Amino acid sequence: MRVLLIGTGGREHAIAAALAADPAVTMLVCAPGNPGMAALGELADVDPLDPAAVAALAVERTADLVVVGPEAPLVAGVADAVRAKGIPCYGPSQAAAALEGSKAFAKDVMRAAGVPTARSFVCTTPDELARALDEFGAPYVVKDDGLAAGKGVIVTDDRDAALAHGAACERVVVEEYLAGPEVSLFVVTDGTAAVPLQPAQDFKRIFDGDLGPNTGGMGAYSPLPWAPPDLVDQVMAEVVQPTLAEMRHRGAPFVGTLYVGLAITAGGPKVIEFNCRFGDPETQVVLARLETPLAGVLHAAAVGQLAEDPPLAWRSGAAVCVVMASAGYPESARKGDVITGADGVPGVIHAGTARRADGALVTAGGRVLTCTAGGPTLAEARDAAYALVQGVEFEGAQFRTDIALAAVEDRVSVPSHGA
């Protein structure tokens, strides 16, 4: 199978590693890719946001499958352009990608499908925003309606900060706060059949103890020893299948990865958000545990044959990843700092890196690397991930020291149902 993978980040590096390990993959082209992905396949220069250019590259390389990693190309219609050339594409159409491209659209779909989620208001004026904040009270949850690279959400007790965040956006969704631990569940779907992957938990805040501003994600782990045993089955029945049915009803069947962000509340699991692609950094830990070769699963979804695939197989044990971010992140990202200890190290996933003219590896984005490791237990996987972190150096590096710690110490509090 000849595969073209679109994207440049840690998620795409993790996907590339899984595809490169699949014996069925005879060609892997990563476009534009990053220095870490260069060791796994050929890099090709393309603008990921140019549907025609991506489709032309797929034709040029006679791809059997195109996998679109990030959300922005999907919202721009890249999958539609590829399919128009008769090439299978793993990723939703532009119409279906609106589940992530517009939080207001996602809320409308959830209401129509009867999906459990937070009550919300769509606000476009300061008066509407103020009334919505007062309706729900603190903690205030204000979300930019459009794409914001995982940083468009503010959760705060400070009403002025909530107002300021809303004022900086053209349109926002204000929601009631959902109390409870969060879960990320990826579902591979061909629009009808749907296969869940193993759930994971990520850490959005920049500092230990879930303090500081939101980021794109500072680490993750899987599996979740504290999760209710029927969680995945419940979410598939109450969230995923109704949502997929509603998307088909709207003439926009969803093909690709439906990312379901959940809060496990006293009233059961409720949807915080949908994304239209694999999450970053949860992909790193979930794919590290997937034993089934990835290319066949994604191809089956792309061509509408997912129901014919055998059940997924998973490695025992656990996986943990820790993100190393650049100085100044998330408000800014210092670039050009030399990185040592990251080249060719198994488990060190590249995200915001670049190769300098003299060959040195340097920082080139906010989240720079994701140190990912597995182990027989969550504690051992965590230790191994932090051992990788200790082997990497660059000036100003930021990373959390508490990734998966509460789970290891059995301190994750799950509200009892009906409490």
CSV table of C-alpha atoms in Angstrom, one decimal:
chain,number,residue,atom,x,y,z
A,1,MET,CA,0.0,0.0,0.0
A,2,ARG,CA,1.3,3.4,-1.0
A,3,VAL,CA,0.4,6.0,1.7
A,4,LEU,CA,0.5,9.8,1.7
A,5,LEU,CA,0.4,11.3,5.2
A,6,ILE,CA,-0.4,15.0,5.5
A,7,GLY,CA,0.9,17.0,8.4
A,8,THR,CA,3.9,18.1,10.4
A,9,GLY,CA,3.3,17.6,14.1
A,10,GLY,CA,3.7,15.1,16.8
A,11,ARG,CA,0.4,13.4,16.0
A,12,GLU,CA,1.6,12.9,12.4
A,13,HIS,CA,5.0,11.6,13.5
A,14,ALA,CA,3.2,9.0,15.7
A,15,ILE,CA,0.9,8.0,12.8
A,16,ALA,CA,3.9,7.8,10.5
A,17,ALA,CA,5.7,5.5,12.9
A,18,ALA,CA,2.7,3.2,13.1
A,19,LEU,CA,2.3,3.2,9.3
A,20,ALA,CA,6.0,2.6,8.7
A,21,ALA,CA,5.8,-0.5,11.0
A,22,ASP,CA,3.0,-1.9,8.9
A,23,PRO,CA,4.3,-4.6,6.5
A,24,ALA,CA,1.6,-3.7,4.1
A,25,VAL,CA,3.0,-0.2,3.5
A,26,THR,CA,5.4,-0.2,0.6
A,27,MET,CA,5.7,3.6,0.3
A,28,LEU,CA,5.2,6.3,2.9
A,29,VAL,CA,5.4,10.0,1.9
A,30,CYS,CA,5.0,12.6,4.7
A,31,ALA,CA,4.0,16.0,3.5
A,32,PRO,CA,5.4,18.4,4.6
A,33,GLY,CA,6.6,16.2,7.5
A,34,ASN,CA,9.3,17.1,10.0
A,35,PRO,CA,12.8,16.0,10.8
A,36,GLY,CA,11.7,13.0,12.9
A,37,MET,CA,9.4,11.7,10.1
A,38,ALA,CA,12.3,11.9,7.7
A,39,ALA,CA,13.7,8.7,9.1
A,40,LEU,CA,10.4,6.9,8.4
A,41,GLY,CA,9.5,7.9,4.9
A,42,GLU,CA,10.1,10.4,2.1
A,43,LEU,CA,9.3,14.1,2.8
A,44,ALA,CA,7.4,16.1,0.2
A,45,ASP,CA,6.9,19.8,0.2
A,46,VAL,CA,3.2,20.7,-0.1
A,47,ASP,CA,0.9,23.3,1.4
A,48,PRO,CA,-1.5,21.2,3.6
A,49,LEU,CA,-4.2,23.9,3.3
A,50,ASP,CA,-4.2,23.8,-0.5
A,51,PRO,CA,-6.7,21.0,-1.4
A,52,ALA,CA,-5.7,21.1,-5.1
A,53,ALA,CA,-2.0,20.8,-4.3
A,54,VAL,CA,-2.5,17.9,-1.9
A,55,ALA,CA,-4.7,16.1,-4.4
A,56,ALA,CA,-2.1,16.6,-7.1
A,57,LEU,CA,0.6,15.2,-4.9
A,58,ALA,CA,-1.5,12.1,-4.2
A,59,VAL,CA,-2.0,11.6,-7.9
A,60,GLU,CA,1.7,12.2,-8.6
A,61,ARG,CA,2.8,9.6,-6.0
A,62,THR,CA,0.0,7.1,-7.1
A,63,ALA,CA,-1.1,6.9,-3.5
A,64,ASP,CA,-3.5,4.1,-2.5
A,65,LEU,CA,-4.4,6.0,0.7
A,66,VAL,CA,-4.2,9.5,1.9
A,67,VAL,CA,-4.3,10.1,5.6
A,68,VAL,CA,-4.9,13.7,6.7
A,69,GLY,CA,-3.6,14.4,10.2
A,70,PRO,CA,-4.5,17.9,11.3
A,71,GLU,CA,-7.9,19.6,11.5
A,72,ALA,CA,-7.2,22.7,9.4
A,73,PRO,CA,-6.7,20.9,6.1
A,74,LEU,CA,-9.8,18.9,6.7
A,75,VAL,CA,-11.8,22.0,7.4
A,76,ALA,CA,-10.3,23.5,4.2
A,77,GLY,CA,-11.7,20.6,2.2
A,78,VAL,CA,-8.5,18.5,1.5
A,79,ALA,CA,-10.3,15.2,1.8
A,80,ASP,CA,-12.9,16.2,-0.7
A,81,ALA,CA,-10.3,17.2,-3.3
A,82,VAL,CA,-8.4,13.9,-2.8
A,83,ARG,CA,-11.6,11.8,-3.2
A,84,ALA,CA,-12.5,13.7,-6.3
A,85,LYS,CA,-9.4,12.2,-7.8
A,86,GLY,CA,-10.7,8.7,-7.0
A,87,ILE,CA,-8.1,8.1,-4.2
A,88,PRO,CA,-9.3,6.8,-0.8
A,89,CYS,CA,-8.8,9.3,1.9
A,90,TYR,CA,-8.9,8.9,5.6
A,91,GLY,CA,-10.5,12.0,7.0
A,92,PRO,CA,-13.9,13.7,6.9
A,93,SER,CA,-15.2,15.9,4.2
A,94,GLN,CA,-15.3,19.7,4.7
A,95,ALA,CA,-19.0,19.5,5.6
A,96,ALA,CA,-18.4,16.8,8.2
A,97,ALA,CA,-15.2,18.5,9.6
A,98,ALA,CA,-17.5,21.3,10.8
A,99,LEU,CA,-18.0,19.1,13.9
A,100,GLU,CA,-14.6,20.6,14.9
A,101,GLY,CA,-14.5,23.7,12.7
A,102,SER,CA,-17.6,25.2,14.5
A,103,LYS,CA,-18.4,24.4,18.1
A,104,ALA,CA,-21.9,25.9,17.5
A,105,PHE,CA,-22.5,23.4,14.7
A,106,ALA,CA,-21.3,20.6,16.9
A,107,LYS,CA,-23.7,21.6,19.6
A,108,ASP,CA,-26.5,21.7,17.1
A,109,VAL,CA,-25.7,18.2,16.0
A,110,MET,CA,-25.5,17.0,19.6
A,111,ARG,CA,-28.9,18.5,20.4
A,112,ALA,CA,-30.5,16.9,17.3
A,113,ALA,CA,-28.9,13.6,18.1
A,114,GLY,CA,-29.8,13.6,21.8
A,115,VAL,CA,-26.2,13.4,22.9
A,116,PRO,CA,-25.5,14.2,26.6
A,117,THR,CA,-23.5,17.4,26.7
A,118,ALA,CA,-23.3,20.7,28.6
A,119,ARG,CA,-26.0,23.3,28.2
A,120,SER,CA,-24.7,26.2,26.1
A,121,PHE,CA,-25.4,29.5,24.4
A,122,VAL,CA,-23.9,30.9,21.2
A,123,CYS,CA,-22.9,34.5,21.7
A,124,THR,CA,-21.9,37.2,19.2
A,125,THR,CA,-22.3,40.4,21.3
A,126,PRO,CA,-20.9,41.5,24.7
A,127,ASP,CA,-24.4,41.6,26.1
A,128,GLU,CA,-25.1,38.1,25.0
A,129,LEU,CA,-21.8,36.9,26.5
A,130,ALA,CA,-22.4,38.6,29.8
A,131,ARG,CA,-25.9,37.1,30.1
A,132,ALA,CA,-24.6,33.7,29.3
A,133,LEU,CA,-21.9,33.9,31.9
A,134,ASP,CA,-24.4,35.0,34.5
A,135,GLU,CA,-26.7,32.2,33.6
A,136,PHE,CA,-24.2,29.5,34.3
A,137,GLY,CA,-21.9,31.2,36.9
A,138,ALA,CA,-18.4,30.2,37.7
A,139,PRO,CA,-16.3,28.3,36.7
A,140,TYR,CA,-16.9,30.1,33.3
A,141,VAL,CA,-16.3,28.1,30.1
A,142,VAL,CA,-15.9,30.2,27.0
A,143,LYS,CA,-15.0,28.6,23.7
A,144,ASP,CA,-14.0,30.3,20.4
A,145,ASP,CA,-16.4,28.9,17.8
A,146,GLY,CA,-13.7,28.3,15.2
A,147,LEU,CA,-10.4,26.5,15.1
A,148,ALA,CA,-7.8,27.6,17.6
A,149,ALA,CA,-5.2,24.9,17.7
A,150,GLY,CA,-6.5,23.5,21.0
A,151,LYS,CA,-6.0,26.9,22.7
A,152,GLY,CA,-9.4,28.6,22.1
A,153,VAL,CA,-11.0,27.6,25.4
A,154,ILE,CA,-10.8,29.4,28.7
A,155,VAL,CA,-12.1,27.8,32.0
A,156,THR,CA,-11.8,30.4,34.8
A,157,ASP,CA,-13.4,31.7,37.9
A,158,ASP,CA,-12.5,35.2,36.8
A,159,ARG,CA,-15.5,36.8,35.1
A,160,ASP,CA,-13.4,39.6,33.6
A,161,ALA,CA,-11.0,37.1,32.0
A,162,ALA,CA,-14.0,35.2,30.6
A,163,LEU,CA,-15.3,38.5,29.1
A,164,ALA,CA,-12.0,39.4,27.7
A,165,HIS,CA,-11.5,36.0,26.0
A,166,GLY,CA,-15.0,36.2,24.5
A,167,ALA,CA,-14.4,39.8,23.3
A,168,ALA,CA,-11.3,38.6,21.4
A,169,CYS,CA,-13.4,36.1,19.4
A,170,GLU,CA,-16.0,36.8,16.7
A,171,ARG,CA,-18.4,34.2,18.0
A,172,VAL,CA,-18.2,32.1,21.2
A,173,VAL,CA,-20.0,29.2,22.8
A,174,VAL,CA,-20.5,29.6,26.5
A,175,GLU,CA,-21.2,26.4,28.4
A,176,GLU,CA,-22.0,25.2,31.9
A,177,TYR,CA,-19.0,23.7,33.6
A,178,LEU,CA,-18.8,19.9,33.6
A,179,ALA,CA,-17.2,18.6,36.8
A,180,GLY,CA,-15.4,15.3,36.6
A,181,PRO,CA,-12.2,13.7,35.1
A,182,GLU,CA,-11.8,14.1,31.4
A,183,VAL,CA,-11.4,11.3,28.8
A,184,SER,CA,-10.4,11.3,25.2
A,185,LEU,CA,-11.9,8.6,23.0
A,186,PHE,CA,-10.9,8.1,19.3
A,187,VAL,CA,-13.4,6.3,17.1
A,188,VAL,CA,-12.4,5.1,13.6
A,189,THR,CA,-15.4,5.2,11.4
A,190,ASP,CA,-16.4,4.8,7.7
A,191,GLY,CA,-19.6,6.8,8.4
A,192,THR,CA,-21.7,3.8,9.5
A,193,ALA,CA,-19.5,1.2,11.2
A,194,ALA,CA,-17.4,2.6,14.1
A,195,VAL,CA,-14.5,1.1,16.0
A,196,PRO,CA,-13.3,2.6,19.3
A,197,LEU,CA,-9.7,2.8,20.2
A,198,GLN,CA,-8.5,2.7,23.8
A,199,PRO,CA,-9.4,5.7,25.9
A,200,ALA,CA,-6.7,8.1,27.0
A,201,GLN,CA,-6.4,11.2,29.2
A,202,ASP,CA,-4.5,14.3,28.3
A,203,PHE,CA,-3.4,17.4,30.3
A,204,LYS,CA,-4.2,20.8,28.8
A,205,ARG,CA,-2.8,23.2,31.3
A,206,ILE,CA,0.8,24.3,31.0
A,207,PHE,CA,1.8,23.8,34.6
A,208,ASP,CA,1.7,21.1,37.2
A,209,GLY,CA,-1.5,20.8,39.1
A,210,ASP,CA,-3.5,21.8,36.1
A,211,LEU,CA,-2.5,25.5,36.6
A,212,GLY,CA,-1.8,28.1,34.0
A,213,PRO,CA,-3.3,28.7,30.5
A,214,ASN,CA,-4.6,26.0,28.2
A,215,THR,CA,-2.2,24.5,25.7
A,216,GLY,CA,-2.6,22.0,22.8
A,217,GLY,CA,-1.8,19.3,25.4
A,218,MET,CA,1.2,18.7,27.7
A,219,GLY,CA,1.1,14.9,28.0
A,220,ALA,CA,-1.2,11.9,28.1
A,221,TYR,CA,-1.6,8.3,29.2
A,222,SER,CA,-3.5,5.1,28.4
A,223,PRO,CA,-5.2,3.0,29.5
A,224,LEU,CA,-7.3,4.6,32.3
A,225,PRO,CA,-7.3,2.3,35.4
A,226,TRP,CA,-10.0,4.4,37.1
A,227,ALA,CA,-12.5,4.6,34.1
A,228,PRO,CA,-15.9,2.8,34.5
A,229,PRO,CA,-15.7,-0.6,32.8
A,230,ASP,CA,-18.7,0.1,30.6
A,231,LEU,CA,-17.5,3.6,29.6
A,232,VAL,CA,-16.6,2.8,26.0
A,233,ASP,CA,-19.8,0.8,25.3
A,234,GLN,CA,-21.9,3.6,26.8
A,235,VAL,CA,-20.2,6.3,24.8
A,236,MET,CA,-20.6,4.3,21.6
A,237,ALA,CA,-24.3,3.8,22.2
A,238,GLU,CA,-25.2,7.2,23.6
A,239,VAL,CA,-22.8,9.5,21.7
A,240,VAL,CA,-21.1,8.0,18.7
A,241,GLN,CA,-23.8,6.1,16.9
A,242,PRO,CA,-26.4,8.9,17.3
A,243,THR,CA,-23.9,11.5,16.1
A,244,LEU,CA,-23.0,9.4,13.0
A,245,ALA,CA,-26.6,8.8,12.3
A,246,GLU,CA,-27.3,12.6,12.5
A,247,MET,CA,-24.4,13.4,10.2
A,248,ARG,CA,-25.7,10.9,7.6
A,249,HIS,CA,-29.2,12.4,8.0
A,250,ARG,CA,-27.6,15.8,7.2
A,251,GLY,CA,-26.0,14.5,4.1
A,252,ALA,CA,-22.5,14.8,5.5
A,253,PRO,CA,-21.4,11.2,6.6
A,254,PHE,CA,-18.4,11.4,8.8
A,255,VAL,CA,-15.4,9.3,7.6
A,256,GLY,CA,-12.2,9.3,9.7
A,257,THR,CA,-11.4,9.8,13.3
A,258,LEU,CA,-14.2,11.1,15.5
A,259,TYR,CA,-12.5,12.4,18.6
A,260,VAL,CA,-14.9,12.5,21.5
A,261,GLY,CA,-13.8,14.6,24.5
A,262,LEU,CA,-15.7,13.7,27.6
A,263,ALA,CA,-16.2,14.6,31.2
A,264,ILE,CA,-17.2,11.8,33.5
A,265,THR,CA,-19.8,13.6,35.6
A,266,ALA,CA,-22.1,12.6,38.4
A,267,GLY,CA,-24.8,12.3,35.7
A,268,GLY,CA,-22.6,10.0,33.5
A,269,PRO,CA,-20.3,10.8,30.6
A,270,LYS,CA,-21.0,14.0,28.8
A,271,VAL,CA,-19.4,15.4,25.6
A,272,ILE,CA,-17.1,18.4,26.1
A,273,GLU,CA,-16.2,18.6,22.4
A,274,PHE,CA,-15.8,16.8,19.1
A,275,ASN,CA,-12.7,16.9,17.0
A,276,CYS,CA,-12.4,15.6,13.4
A,277,ARG,CA,-9.0,13.9,13.8
A,278,PHE,CA,-6.7,12.1,16.1
A,279,GLY,CA,-5.8,14.1,19.2
A,280,ASP,CA,-2.3,15.3,20.0
A,281,PRO,CA,-0.7,14.1,22.3
A,282,GLU,CA,-3.2,11.2,23.0
A,283,THR,CA,-2.4,9.7,19.6
A,284,GLN,CA,1.2,9.0,20.8
A,285,VAL,CA,0.1,6.8,23.7
A,286,VAL,CA,-2.9,5.1,22.0
A,287,LEU,CA,-1.0,4.1,18.9
A,288,ALA,CA,1.9,2.9,21.0
A,289,ARG,CA,-0.4,0.3,22.4
A,290,LEU,CA,-2.2,-0.7,19.2
A,291,GLU,CA,-1.0,-4.1,18.0
A,292,THR,CA,-3.2,-4.3,14.8
A,293,PRO,CA,-1.4,-2.8,11.8
A,294,LEU,CA,-2.7,0.7,11.3
A,295,ALA,CA,-2.8,1.1,7.5
A,296,GLY,CA,-5.4,-1.6,6.9
A,297,VAL,CA,-7.7,-0.2,9.5
A,298,LEU,CA,-7.5,3.3,8.1
A,299,HIS,CA,-7.9,2.0,4.5
A,300,ALA,CA,-11.0,0.0,5.5
A,301,ALA,CA,-12.6,3.1,6.9
A,302,ALA,CA,-11.7,5.2,3.9
A,303,VAL,CA,-13.4,2.7,1.5
A,304,GLY,CA,-16.4,1.9,3.6
A,305,GLN,CA,-15.4,-1.6,4.6
A,306,LEU,CA,-14.7,-1.2,8.3
A,307,ALA,CA,-17.4,-3.6,9.4
A,308,GLU,CA,-15.5,-6.4,7.6
A,309,ASP,CA,-12.3,-5.9,9.6
A,310,PRO,CA,-11.5,-8.2,12.6
A,311,PRO,CA,-11.5,-6.7,16.1
A,312,LEU,CA,-8.5,-4.6,17.0
A,313,ALA,CA,-5.7,-6.2,19.1
A,314,TRP,CA,-4.0,-4.2,21.9
A,315,ARG,CA,-0.6,-4.6,23.6
A,316,SER,CA,-0.8,-5.2,27.3
A,317,GLY,CA,0.6,-2.7,29.7
A,318,ALA,CA,0.4,1.1,29.5
A,319,ALA,CA,1.9,4.1,27.7
A,320,VAL,CA,2.7,7.6,28.9
A,321,CYS,CA,3.9,10.6,27.0
A,322,VAL,CA,5.3,13.9,28.2
A,323,VAL,CA,5.4,17.0,26.0
A,324,MET,CA,8.5,19.2,26.0
A,325,ALA,CA,7.5,22.8,25.0
A,326,SER,CA,9.6,25.8,23.9
A,327,ALA,CA,10.3,28.8,26.0
A,328,GLY,CA,7.3,31.2,26.2
A,329,TYR,CA,4.7,28.6,25.2
A,330,PRO,CA,1.7,28.9,25.0
A,331,GLU,CA,1.6,32.7,24.6
A,332,SER,CA,4.6,32.5,22.2
A,333,ALA,CA,7.2,30.1,21.0
A,334,ARG,CA,10.9,30.8,21.0
A,335,LYS,CA,12.5,29.2,17.9
A,336,GLY,CA,16.0,28.3,17.0
A,337,ASP,CA,17.2,26.7,20.3
A,338,VAL,CA,19.5,23.8,19.6
A,339,ILE,CA,18.1,20.4,20.7
A,340,THR,CA,20.4,17.6,21.8
A,341,GLY,CA,19.5,14.0,22.6
A,342,ALA,CA,16.5,13.8,20.4
A,343,ASP,CA,17.8,12.5,17.1
A,344,GLY,CA,17.0,8.9,16.4
A,345,VAL,CA,15.9,8.1,19.9
A,346,PRO,CA,12.9,5.6,20.0
A,347,GLY,CA,9.9,7.2,21.6
A,348,VAL,CA,11.0,10.8,21.1
A,349,ILE,CA,8.3,12.1,18.8
A,350,HIS,CA,9.0,15.3,16.9
A,351,ALA,CA,6.4,18.1,16.7
A,352,GLY,CA,7.9,21.6,16.5
A,353,THR,CA,11.4,20.8,15.2
A,354,ALA,CA,13.5,21.9,12.2
A,355,ARG,CA,16.8,21.1,10.7
A,356,ARG,CA,19.3,24.0,10.5
A,357,ALA,CA,21.5,24.5,7.5
A,358,ASP,CA,24.4,23.0,9.5
A,359,GLY,CA,22.4,19.9,10.3
A,360,ALA,CA,21.6,20.9,13.9
A,361,LEU,CA,18.1,20.1,15.2
A,362,VAL,CA,16.4,23.2,16.6
A,363,THR,CA,13.1,24.2,18.1
A,364,ALA,CA,10.5,25.4,15.6
A,365,GLY,CA,7.2,25.6,17.4
A,366,GLY,CA,5.4,25.6,20.7
A,367,ARG,CA,5.3,21.9,21.5
A,368,VAL,CA,8.7,20.7,20.4
A,369,LEU,CA,8.9,17.0,21.3
A,370,THR,CA,6.7,14.3,22.9
A,371,CYS,CA,8.6,11.7,24.9
A,372,THR,CA,6.6,8.5,24.7
A,373,ALA,CA,7.2,5.2,26.4
A,374,GLY,CA,5.4,2.0,27.3
A,375,GLY,CA,5.7,-0.4,30.3
A,376,PRO,CA,4.1,-3.3,32.0
A,377,THR,CA,2.4,-0.9,34.4
A,378,LEU,CA,1.4,2.7,34.3
A,379,ALA,CA,4.0,3.6,36.9
A,380,GLU,CA,6.8,1.9,34.8
A,381,ALA,CA,5.6,3.6,31.6
A,382,ARG,CA,5.6,6.9,33.4
A,383,ASP,CA,9.1,6.4,34.7
A,384,ALA,CA,10.3,5.4,31.2
A,385,ALA,CA,8.7,8.5,29.6
A,386,TYR,CA,10.4,10.8,32.1
A,387,ALA,CA,13.7,9.0,31.5
A,388,LEU,CA,13.4,10.0,27.9
A,389,VAL,CA,12.7,13.6,28.9
A,390,GLN,CA,15.9,13.7,31.0
A,391,GLY,CA,17.9,12.6,28.0
A,392,VAL,CA,16.8,15.6,25.9
A,393,GLU,CA,18.0,19.2,26.3
A,394,PHE,CA,17.2,22.6,24.8
A,395,GLU,CA,17.3,26.0,26.4
A,396,GLY,CA,14.0,27.1,28.0
A,397,ALA,CA,12.4,23.7,27.8
A,398,GLN,CA,9.1,23.4,29.7
A,399,PHE,CA,7.4,20.2,30.7
A,400,ARG,CA,5.0,19.0,33.4
A,401,THR,CA,6.3,16.7,36.1
A,402,ASP,CA,2.9,15.3,37.1
A,403,ILE,CA,1.7,13.5,33.9
A,404,ALA,CA,-0.3,10.4,34.9
A,405,LEU,CA,0.8,10.8,38.5
A,406,ALA,CA,-2.7,11.0,40.0
A,407,ALA,CA,-3.7,7.8,38.2
A,408,VAL,CA,-0.5,6.0,39.4
A,409,GLU,CA,-1.3,7.1,42.9
A,410,ASP,CA,-5.0,6.2,42.6
A,411,ARG,CA,-6.0,9.8,43.2
A,412,VAL,CA,-8.4,10.3,40.3
A,413,SER,CA,-11.9,11.1,41.7
A,414,VAL,CA,-14.8,9.7,39.6
A,415,PRO,CA,-18.2,11.1,40.7
A,416,SER,CA,-20.6,8.4,41.5
A,417,HIS,CA,-23.5,8.1,39.1
A,418,GLY,CA,-26.6,10.1,40.3
A,419,ALA,CA,-24.7,11.9,43.0
